XYZ file of C-alpha atoms in Angstrom:
287
model
C 32.103 2.625 2.377
C 32.162 0.881 5.595
C 32.144 -2.781 5.740
C 28.881 -2.925 7.397
C 27.152 -1.060 4.586
C 27.980 -3.750 1.992
C 25.205 -6.658 0.776
C 25.671 -8.449 -2.211
C 23.630 -11.433 -4.037
C 25.593 -13.598 -6.231
C 23.953 -15.350 -9.152
C 25.524 -17.962 -11.201
C 24.731 -21.192 -13.255
C 24.436 -24.726 -11.606
C 26.960 -25.984 -13.984
C 29.709 -26.277 -14.806
C 30.811 -26.656 -11.211
C 33.901 -24.714 -11.271
C 32.043 -21.675 -11.306
C 29.870 -22.580 -8.337
C 32.902 -23.606 -6.304
C 34.879 -20.332 -7.035
C 31.811 -18.671 -6.176
C 31.016 -20.402 -2.785
C 34.854 -20.115 -1.624
C 34.845 -16.454 -2.315
C 31.828 -15.767 -0.127
C 33.086 -17.979 2.744
C 36.202 -15.848 2.353
C 34.712 -12.653 2.344
C 32.524 -13.531 5.590
C 36.007 -14.304 7.340
C 37.544 -11.309 6.282
C 34.210 -9.174 7.044
C 31.627 -10.758 9.288
C 29.395 -7.849 8.886
C 29.275 -8.291 5.162
C 26.269 -10.061 3.696
C 27.374 -11.746 0.181
C 25.185 -14.515 -0.328
C 25.451 -17.334 -3.315
C 21.964 -18.059 -4.882
C 22.398 -22.020 -3.326
C 21.900 -20.806 -0.162
C 18.462 -19.764 -0.892
C 17.255 -23.177 -1.970
C 14.901 -23.735 0.750
C 12.461 -26.739 0.735
C 8.979 -25.971 0.713
C 9.517 -22.323 -0.993
C 9.240 -21.623 -4.757
C 12.619 -21.276 -5.685
C 12.488 -17.402 -7.221
C 10.674 -16.204 -3.986
C 13.713 -15.780 -1.480
C 16.000 -15.235 -4.651
C 13.729 -12.435 -6.038
C 13.770 -10.946 -2.426
C 17.244 -11.266 -1.978
C 18.137 -8.731 -4.832
C 15.439 -6.453 -3.516
C 16.998 -6.338 -0.098
C 20.746 -6.227 -0.949
C 22.687 -3.391 -2.744
C 24.543 -5.090 -5.475
C 23.592 -8.174 -7.677
C 27.067 -10.200 -8.929
C 26.181 -12.181 -11.784
C 28.165 -14.539 -13.138
C 27.912 -14.688 -17.295
C 30.739 -17.130 -18.011
C 28.135 -19.388 -19.371
C 24.997 -17.751 -19.975
C 21.642 -19.244 -18.773
C 17.812 -18.619 -18.484
C 17.660 -17.892 -14.880
C 20.774 -15.648 -14.686
C 19.506 -13.575 -17.243
C 16.088 -13.237 -15.733
C 17.781 -11.927 -12.144
C 20.032 -9.377 -14.114
C 16.886 -7.847 -15.869
C 15.062 -8.002 -12.563
C 17.968 -6.018 -10.493
C 18.340 -3.411 -13.176
C 14.658 -2.953 -13.076
C 14.775 -2.254 -9.501
C 17.744 0.145 -9.794
C 20.033 -2.266 -7.983
C 23.823 -1.953 -8.829
C 24.822 -4.862 -11.456
C 28.231 -6.408 -11.367
C 28.889 -8.992 -14.249
C 31.890 -11.210 -13.741
C 33.338 -13.800 -16.067
C 35.393 -17.039 -15.089
C 38.307 -17.259 -17.599
C 39.104 -20.415 -16.035
C 35.955 -21.862 -17.735
C 34.926 -21.959 -21.511
C 32.361 -19.614 -22.357
C 30.632 -18.854 -25.478
C 31.613 -15.266 -26.502
C 29.769 -15.746 -29.970
C 26.443 -16.258 -28.109
C 27.176 -13.299 -25.676
C 27.761 -11.196 -29.066
C 24.670 -12.530 -30.544
C 22.550 -11.784 -27.430
C 23.988 -8.523 -27.080
C 22.485 -7.247 -23.864
C 25.570 -8.446 -21.366
C 28.609 -7.213 -23.445
C 27.315 -3.832 -23.578
C 27.042 -3.678 -19.813
C 30.633 -4.945 -19.205
C 32.079 -7.635 -17.252
C 35.315 -8.135 -14.943
C 37.181 -11.538 -15.585
C 38.504 -13.609 -12.692
C 39.912 -17.103 -12.571
C 39.524 -18.265 -9.210
C 37.989 -17.457 -5.761
C 41.119 -15.158 -4.411
C 41.095 -13.173 -7.498
C 37.153 -12.882 -7.289
C 37.017 -11.582 -3.686
C 39.508 -8.919 -4.612
C 36.687 -7.986 -7.654
C 33.972 -7.861 -5.059
C 36.123 -5.793 -2.318
C 36.716 -3.659 -4.939
C 32.935 -2.596 -5.730
C 32.881 1.228 -4.249
C 29.803 2.231 -5.673
C 26.126 1.130 -5.548
C 24.793 3.435 -8.507
C 22.439 1.605 -10.673
C 22.362 1.690 -14.601
C 19.858 4.800 -15.181
C 16.500 3.738 -16.354
C 14.384 6.435 -18.061
C 11.666 9.441 -17.184
C 9.707 8.691 -20.008
C 6.081 8.746 -19.929
C 3.789 5.567 -20.382
C 3.397 5.116 -24.392
C -0.423 4.829 -24.548
C -0.729 5.024 -28.213
C 1.763 2.067 -28.511
C 1.694 0.326 -25.363
C 2.863 -3.248 -26.387
C 6.525 -4.091 -26.935
C 7.164 -7.623 -28.667
C 10.392 -9.361 -28.941
C 10.568 -11.466 -31.776
C 13.157 -14.333 -32.859
C 14.718 -13.799 -36.020
C 12.950 -16.533 -37.820
C 9.170 -16.172 -37.547
C 7.508 -19.493 -37.354
C 3.529 -19.741 -37.330
C 3.326 -19.248 -33.356
C 4.779 -15.861 -33.835
C 3.045 -15.091 -36.620
C -0.126 -15.884 -35.236
C 0.633 -14.164 -32.026
C 1.402 -10.982 -34.137
C -1.665 -11.113 -36.026
C -4.111 -11.425 -33.122
C -2.296 -8.337 -31.271
C -3.233 -6.448 -34.678
C -6.711 -7.733 -34.755
C -7.504 -6.973 -31.430
C -8.065 -3.300 -32.582
C -6.802 -0.015 -31.257
C -3.547 -1.434 -29.841
C -0.163 -0.820 -31.991
C 3.033 -2.113 -30.639
C 7.036 -1.575 -31.158
C 9.014 -4.675 -31.611
C 12.612 -5.902 -31.520
C 13.516 -7.808 -34.486
C 17.003 -9.311 -35.026
C 16.826 -8.984 -38.751
C 16.402 -5.213 -38.459
C 18.841 -5.099 -35.143
C 21.347 -8.098 -35.262
C 21.771 -7.364 -31.270
C 19.550 -6.039 -28.337
C 21.325 -3.406 -26.225
C 20.302 -3.209 -22.372
C 19.761 0.687 -23.332
C 17.689 -0.245 -26.151
C 15.688 -2.844 -23.811
C 14.970 -0.316 -21.064
C 14.015 2.686 -23.440
C 11.381 0.168 -24.918
C 9.901 -1.364 -21.838
C 10.041 1.352 -19.678
C 7.216 3.547 -21.379
C 5.267 0.034 -22.468
C 2.214 -1.018 -20.582
C 2.348 -4.758 -22.027
C 5.441 -7.154 -23.081
C 5.224 -10.098 -25.299
C 7.970 -12.643 -25.405
C 7.460 -15.683 -27.524
C 9.803 -18.285 -25.973
C 11.466 -20.914 -28.525
C 11.564 -24.904 -28.173
C 15.641 -25.564 -28.345
C 15.125 -27.211 -31.666
C 14.323 -23.618 -33.323
C 17.097 -21.616 -34.945
C 18.552 -19.009 -32.502
C 16.507 -20.458 -29.822
C 19.264 -19.921 -27.258
C 19.849 -16.000 -27.798
C 16.429 -15.344 -28.657
C 15.134 -16.861 -25.119
C 18.163 -15.145 -23.230
C 16.880 -11.785 -24.648
C 13.464 -12.541 -23.626
C 14.454 -13.884 -19.929
C 16.461 -10.051 -19.554
C 13.287 -8.722 -20.845
C 11.108 -10.652 -18.464
C 12.978 -9.901 -15.721
C 13.035 -6.213 -16.293
C 9.350 -6.021 -17.426
C 8.396 -8.050 -13.862
C 10.677 -5.546 -11.948
C 8.754 -2.339 -13.429
C 5.356 -4.258 -12.896
C 4.532 -4.083 -16.669
C 1.468 -7.000 -18.074
C 3.933 -9.749 -19.116
C 2.995 -12.348 -21.176
C 5.990 -15.314 -21.561
C 4.678 -17.687 -23.671
C 5.741 -21.212 -24.902
C 4.768 -24.100 -27.005
C 4.910 -27.321 -24.556
C 6.687 -27.533 -21.457
C 10.493 -26.403 -22.701
C 12.704 -24.883 -22.500
C 12.003 -22.502 -19.226
C 13.281 -24.008 -15.888
C 10.770 -25.363 -13.557
C 11.417 -22.739 -11.045
C 10.176 -19.958 -13.602
C 7.426 -22.160 -15.016
C 4.750 -20.184 -12.801
C 5.371 -17.205 -15.290
C 5.013 -18.867 -18.488
C 1.794 -19.331 -20.280
C 1.740 -23.096 -22.417
C 0.141 -23.452 -25.522
C -0.452 -26.826 -27.269
C -1.943 -25.443 -30.352
C -1.941 -22.302 -32.760
C -5.712 -21.511 -32.067
C -4.857 -21.636 -27.890
C -2.733 -18.408 -28.791
C -6.013 -16.467 -29.609
C -7.422 -16.739 -25.965
C -4.222 -16.023 -24.632
C -3.415 -12.671 -26.628
C -6.890 -11.220 -26.181
C -6.706 -11.555 -22.382
C -3.388 -9.976 -22.796
C -4.729 -7.015 -24.495
C -7.876 -6.614 -22.646
C -5.750 -6.073 -19.443
C -3.679 -3.713 -21.473
C -6.249 -1.837 -22.418
C -7.781 -1.909 -18.955
C -4.460 -0.227 -17.965
C -4.559 2.373 -20.800
C -8.001 3.637 -19.410
C -6.919 3.849 -15.834
C -4.056 5.867 -17.087
C -6.564 8.108 -19.028
C -8.607 8.550 -15.900
C -5.825 9.521 -14.071
C -5.095 12.601 -16.337
């Protein structure tokens, strides 16, 4: 690999500040050592007047590798990792061992520990890790056909409240639409391979987000964020739902439908099912 062939985008949480400090310093040092390399931190894409996700997702599309810091998991980074996987980009995960990380959360979510990651403690070490990336081979996806008989995949939380019960009920009542689901009661952790194998053949994906006062909210929402990124990259019909205006970050709010009452779920699911049925019919016409 020649120096001019390297291009990467770095995703990381905005806090704690130590993570961003190390990553920004590493990007500057890499540019000093290799002027032809492009390694951009996400904050370089915070452009006034633009939706924050637009330049970030464009950079993921155009660069060869996504370097993502998973020291302290957050919704945006999980989404961007899923998006990169769906685009068949090389994903390189790192963890800053000088900052406290929640390893129990990582285990509960399940996705990121199955992908593996490299530890660093400062910018010098991170530069060495990035310079050591010699392969851009992405994680394999699938060649399975679309599943027109069971076209919907739902990621459910461990404890299902009235909203999640209503969503499942409305899908069942839609008629002719069957679904698979990830349920932590049955499988404690969601692996990347399982997520890919369920999203790839699906036509529609339903992801109900939980408010922060719900038990298991954080691991569930992180799973949903990854699956949402994967689904969007693969151009699936995706229904991200939440009650009220929390917890999705502002820059991803456009992807989410917000409901205030249980009855408002009915119309959202009905519209989603209609779009899925239309796409099933389109596939039938192509046969």
